C-alpha positions as a printed Julia matrix, in Angstrom:
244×3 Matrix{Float64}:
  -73.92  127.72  -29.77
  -71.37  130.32  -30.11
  -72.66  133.97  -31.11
  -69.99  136.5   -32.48
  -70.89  140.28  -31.34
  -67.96  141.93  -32.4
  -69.55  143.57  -35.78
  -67.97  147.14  -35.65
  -64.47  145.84  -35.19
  -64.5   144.06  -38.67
  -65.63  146.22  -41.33
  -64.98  150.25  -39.99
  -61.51  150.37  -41.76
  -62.29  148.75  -44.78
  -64.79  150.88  -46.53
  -65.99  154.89  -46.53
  -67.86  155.89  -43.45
  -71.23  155.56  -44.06
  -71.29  152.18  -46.01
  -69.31  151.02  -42.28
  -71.93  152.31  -40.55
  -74.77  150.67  -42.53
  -73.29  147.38  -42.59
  -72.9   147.86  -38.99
  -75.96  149.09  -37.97
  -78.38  146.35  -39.8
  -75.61  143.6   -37.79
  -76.28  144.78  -34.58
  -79.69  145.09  -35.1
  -79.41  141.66  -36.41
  -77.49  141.21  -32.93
  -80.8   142.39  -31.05
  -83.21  140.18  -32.82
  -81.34  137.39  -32.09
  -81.31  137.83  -28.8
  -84.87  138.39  -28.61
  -85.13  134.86  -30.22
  -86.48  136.63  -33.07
  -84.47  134.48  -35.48
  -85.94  135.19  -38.73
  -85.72  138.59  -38.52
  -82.13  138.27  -37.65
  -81.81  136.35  -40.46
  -83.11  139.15  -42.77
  -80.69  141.57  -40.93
  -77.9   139.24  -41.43
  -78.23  139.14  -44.85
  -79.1   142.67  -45.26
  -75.6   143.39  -44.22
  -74.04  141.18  -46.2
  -75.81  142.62  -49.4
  -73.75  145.9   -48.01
  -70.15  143.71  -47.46
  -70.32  140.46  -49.01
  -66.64  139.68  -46.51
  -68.26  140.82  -43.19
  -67.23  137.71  -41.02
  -69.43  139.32  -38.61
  -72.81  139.03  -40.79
  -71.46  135.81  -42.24
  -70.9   133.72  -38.68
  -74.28  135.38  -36.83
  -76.13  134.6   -40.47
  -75.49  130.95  -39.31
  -76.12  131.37  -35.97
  -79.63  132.34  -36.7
  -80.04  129.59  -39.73
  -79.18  126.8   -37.33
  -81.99  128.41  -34.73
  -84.49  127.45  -36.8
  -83.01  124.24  -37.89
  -82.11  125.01  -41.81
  -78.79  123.03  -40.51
  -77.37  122.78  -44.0
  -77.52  126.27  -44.42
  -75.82  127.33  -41.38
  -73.31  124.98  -42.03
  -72.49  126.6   -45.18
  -72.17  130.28  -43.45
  -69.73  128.66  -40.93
  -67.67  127.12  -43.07
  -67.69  130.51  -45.05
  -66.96  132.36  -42.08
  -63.62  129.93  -40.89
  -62.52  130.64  -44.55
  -63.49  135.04  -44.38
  -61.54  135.04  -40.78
  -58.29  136.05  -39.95
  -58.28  135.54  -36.04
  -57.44  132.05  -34.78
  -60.17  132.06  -32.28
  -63.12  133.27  -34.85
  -62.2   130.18  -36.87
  -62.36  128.07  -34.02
  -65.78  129.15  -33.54
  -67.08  129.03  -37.05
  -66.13  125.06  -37.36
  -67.14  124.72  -33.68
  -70.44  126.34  -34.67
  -70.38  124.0   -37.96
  -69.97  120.93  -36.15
  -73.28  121.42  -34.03
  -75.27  122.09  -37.39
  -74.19  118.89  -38.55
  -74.6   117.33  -35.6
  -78.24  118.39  -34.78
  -78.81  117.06  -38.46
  -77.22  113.46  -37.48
  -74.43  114.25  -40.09
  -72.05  112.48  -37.45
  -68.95  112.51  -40.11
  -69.15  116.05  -41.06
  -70.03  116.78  -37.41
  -66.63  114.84  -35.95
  -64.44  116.76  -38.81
  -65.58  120.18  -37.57
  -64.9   119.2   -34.18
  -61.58  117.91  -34.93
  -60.89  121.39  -36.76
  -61.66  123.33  -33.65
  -59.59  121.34  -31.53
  -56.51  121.96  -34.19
  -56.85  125.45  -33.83
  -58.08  125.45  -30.31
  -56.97  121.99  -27.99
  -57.98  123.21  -25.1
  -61.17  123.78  -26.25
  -63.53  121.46  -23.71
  -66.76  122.51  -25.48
  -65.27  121.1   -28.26
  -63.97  118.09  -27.02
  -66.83  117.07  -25.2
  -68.95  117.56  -28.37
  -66.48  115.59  -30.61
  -67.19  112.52  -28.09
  -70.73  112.93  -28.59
  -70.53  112.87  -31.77
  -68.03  109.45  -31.96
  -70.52  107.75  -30.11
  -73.33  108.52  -31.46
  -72.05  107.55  -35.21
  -71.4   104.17  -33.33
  -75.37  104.04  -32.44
  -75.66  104.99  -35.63
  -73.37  102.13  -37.16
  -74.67   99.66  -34.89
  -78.33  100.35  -35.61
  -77.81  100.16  -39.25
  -76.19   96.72  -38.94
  -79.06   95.56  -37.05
  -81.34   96.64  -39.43
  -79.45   94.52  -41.87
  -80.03   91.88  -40.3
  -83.2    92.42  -40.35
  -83.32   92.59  -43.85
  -81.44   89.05  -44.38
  -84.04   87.43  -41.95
  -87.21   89.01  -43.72
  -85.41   88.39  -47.08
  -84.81   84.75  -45.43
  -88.74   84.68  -44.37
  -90.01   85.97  -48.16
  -88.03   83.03  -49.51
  -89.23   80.24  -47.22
  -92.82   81.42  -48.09
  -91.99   81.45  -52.22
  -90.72   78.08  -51.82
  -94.09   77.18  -49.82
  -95.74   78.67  -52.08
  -94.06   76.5   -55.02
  -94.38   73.19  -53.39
  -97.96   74.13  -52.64
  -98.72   75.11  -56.04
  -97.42   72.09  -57.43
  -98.92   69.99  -55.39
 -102.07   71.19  -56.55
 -100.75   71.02  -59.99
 -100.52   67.27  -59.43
 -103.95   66.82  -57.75
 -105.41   68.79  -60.58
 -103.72   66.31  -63.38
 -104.88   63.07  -61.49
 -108.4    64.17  -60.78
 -108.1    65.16  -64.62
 -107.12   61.07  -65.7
 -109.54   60.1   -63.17
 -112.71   62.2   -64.49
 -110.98   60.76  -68.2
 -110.99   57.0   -67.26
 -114.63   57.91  -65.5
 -115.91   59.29  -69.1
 -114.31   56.31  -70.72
 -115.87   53.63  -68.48
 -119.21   55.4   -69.13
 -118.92   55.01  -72.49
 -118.32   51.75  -72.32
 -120.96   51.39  -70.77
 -122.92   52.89  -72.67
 -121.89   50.61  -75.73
 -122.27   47.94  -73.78
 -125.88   48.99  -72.64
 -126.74   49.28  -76.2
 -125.26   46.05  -77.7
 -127.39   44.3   -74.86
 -130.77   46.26  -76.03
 -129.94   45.32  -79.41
 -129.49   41.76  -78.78
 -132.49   41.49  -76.79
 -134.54   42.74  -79.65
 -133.1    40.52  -82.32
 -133.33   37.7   -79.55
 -136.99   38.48  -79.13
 -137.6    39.17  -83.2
 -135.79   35.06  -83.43
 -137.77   34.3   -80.56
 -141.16   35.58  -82.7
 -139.97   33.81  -85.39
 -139.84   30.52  -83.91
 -142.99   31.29  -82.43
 -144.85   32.22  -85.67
 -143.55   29.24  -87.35
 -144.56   27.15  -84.13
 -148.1    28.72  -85.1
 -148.32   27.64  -88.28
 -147.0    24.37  -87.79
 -149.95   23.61  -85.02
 -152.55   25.02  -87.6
 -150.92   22.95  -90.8
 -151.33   19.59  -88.34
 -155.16   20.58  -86.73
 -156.26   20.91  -90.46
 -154.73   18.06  -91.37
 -156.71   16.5   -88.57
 -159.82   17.86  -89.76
 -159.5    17.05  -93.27
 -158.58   13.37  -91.82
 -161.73   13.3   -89.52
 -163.88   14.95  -91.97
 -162.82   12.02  -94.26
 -163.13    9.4   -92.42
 -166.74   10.55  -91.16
 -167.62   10.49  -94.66
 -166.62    7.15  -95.32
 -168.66    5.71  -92.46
């Protein structure tokens, strides 16, 4: 990461003395902090100054320099890109989308990262930092690429896997459907056959009983037919006793 120290050479001839000097003094003491790794407080330096000079390209560029430190990566990209468009020297630009480009790329913005590369190299091609970086960056949006294909494959063999198992499922559930409609007409013809033979049961008891009630008949009249012929028999004997 690229740090600009160069504070007092950017605002002293724009303003009165003593707003210079404050802007100055909170970047350099912004400048300190950072260098103590005490990045926050930079941070509120940073800003502090800006409050003072809203175009210090100082306080701007080290502003991002301490947002990236503790990884707010969109924010520091924002301050670089600021500071490329506050700057007048060729070489501060440089840095600012040099600076942007490792924000984005610490944030696996590989797109962003490659452009701001790619700007630093137009203002600055023999930049080597910069190249190597912008190679970095290629191939890891490759990795990037590649994984995500993968992954989509992924998704079209699960996908593939969910729909075997629906249409498992489906066959399954109308198989059952089936088994459930035959056992169904089987427990219906079952009923059916009972009660038929249940009628049938019946019929046979009542036959029986009017079988048995003819049966009685016959034997009633059987009765008196044996009791009309033994009196008979006695009236006959009884007769013919009396006669001899």
């Amino acid at each position: 990461m690229k740090i600009f120290i160069i504070a007092t050479m950017v605002v002293a001839a724009a303003s009165g003395c003593v707003y210079a000097q404050s802007t100055r003094s909170l970047i350099n003491e912004g400048n300190d902090l950072y260098e103590e790794k005490q990045y926050e407080e930079a941070e509120i330096n940073y800003r502090k100054a800006l409050n003072e000079d809203q175009g210090s390209v100082a306080g701007t560029f080290n502003l991002g320099n301490a947002l990236n430190k503790q990884g707010k990566f969109d924010q520091s990209a924002s301050e670089f890109e600021a500071a490329a468009l506050k700057a007048e020297e060729k070489g501060i630009r440089g840095n600012a989308h040099f600076n942007r480009g490792n924000s984005f790329l610490e944030a696996s913005e590989y797109d962003q990262a490659i452009a701001s590369y790619t700007e630093a190299l137009k203002l600055d091609p023999s930049d080597q930092d910069a190249k190597y970086n912008l190679s970095y960056a290629l191939m890891k949006r490759r990795q990037q690429q590649q994984g995500q294909q993968q992954g989509g494959g992924k998704d079209d063999q699960n996908k593939d896997q969910q729909q075997d198992k629906k249409n498992k499922d489906q066959k399954q559930d109308k198989q059952q459907n089936k088994n459930d409609q035959q056992q169904q007409e089987n427990q219906k013809q079952d009923n059916q056959q009972q009660k038929q033979d249940q009628q049938q049961s019946q019929q046979q008891k009542t036959m029986s009983r009017a079988d048995a009630e003819r049966i009685l008949e016959v034997l009633k009249s059987e009765e008196k037919e044996v009791q009309k012929k033994l009196r008979a028999k006695v009236q006959t004997r009884a007769k013919t006793d009396k006669d001899w």
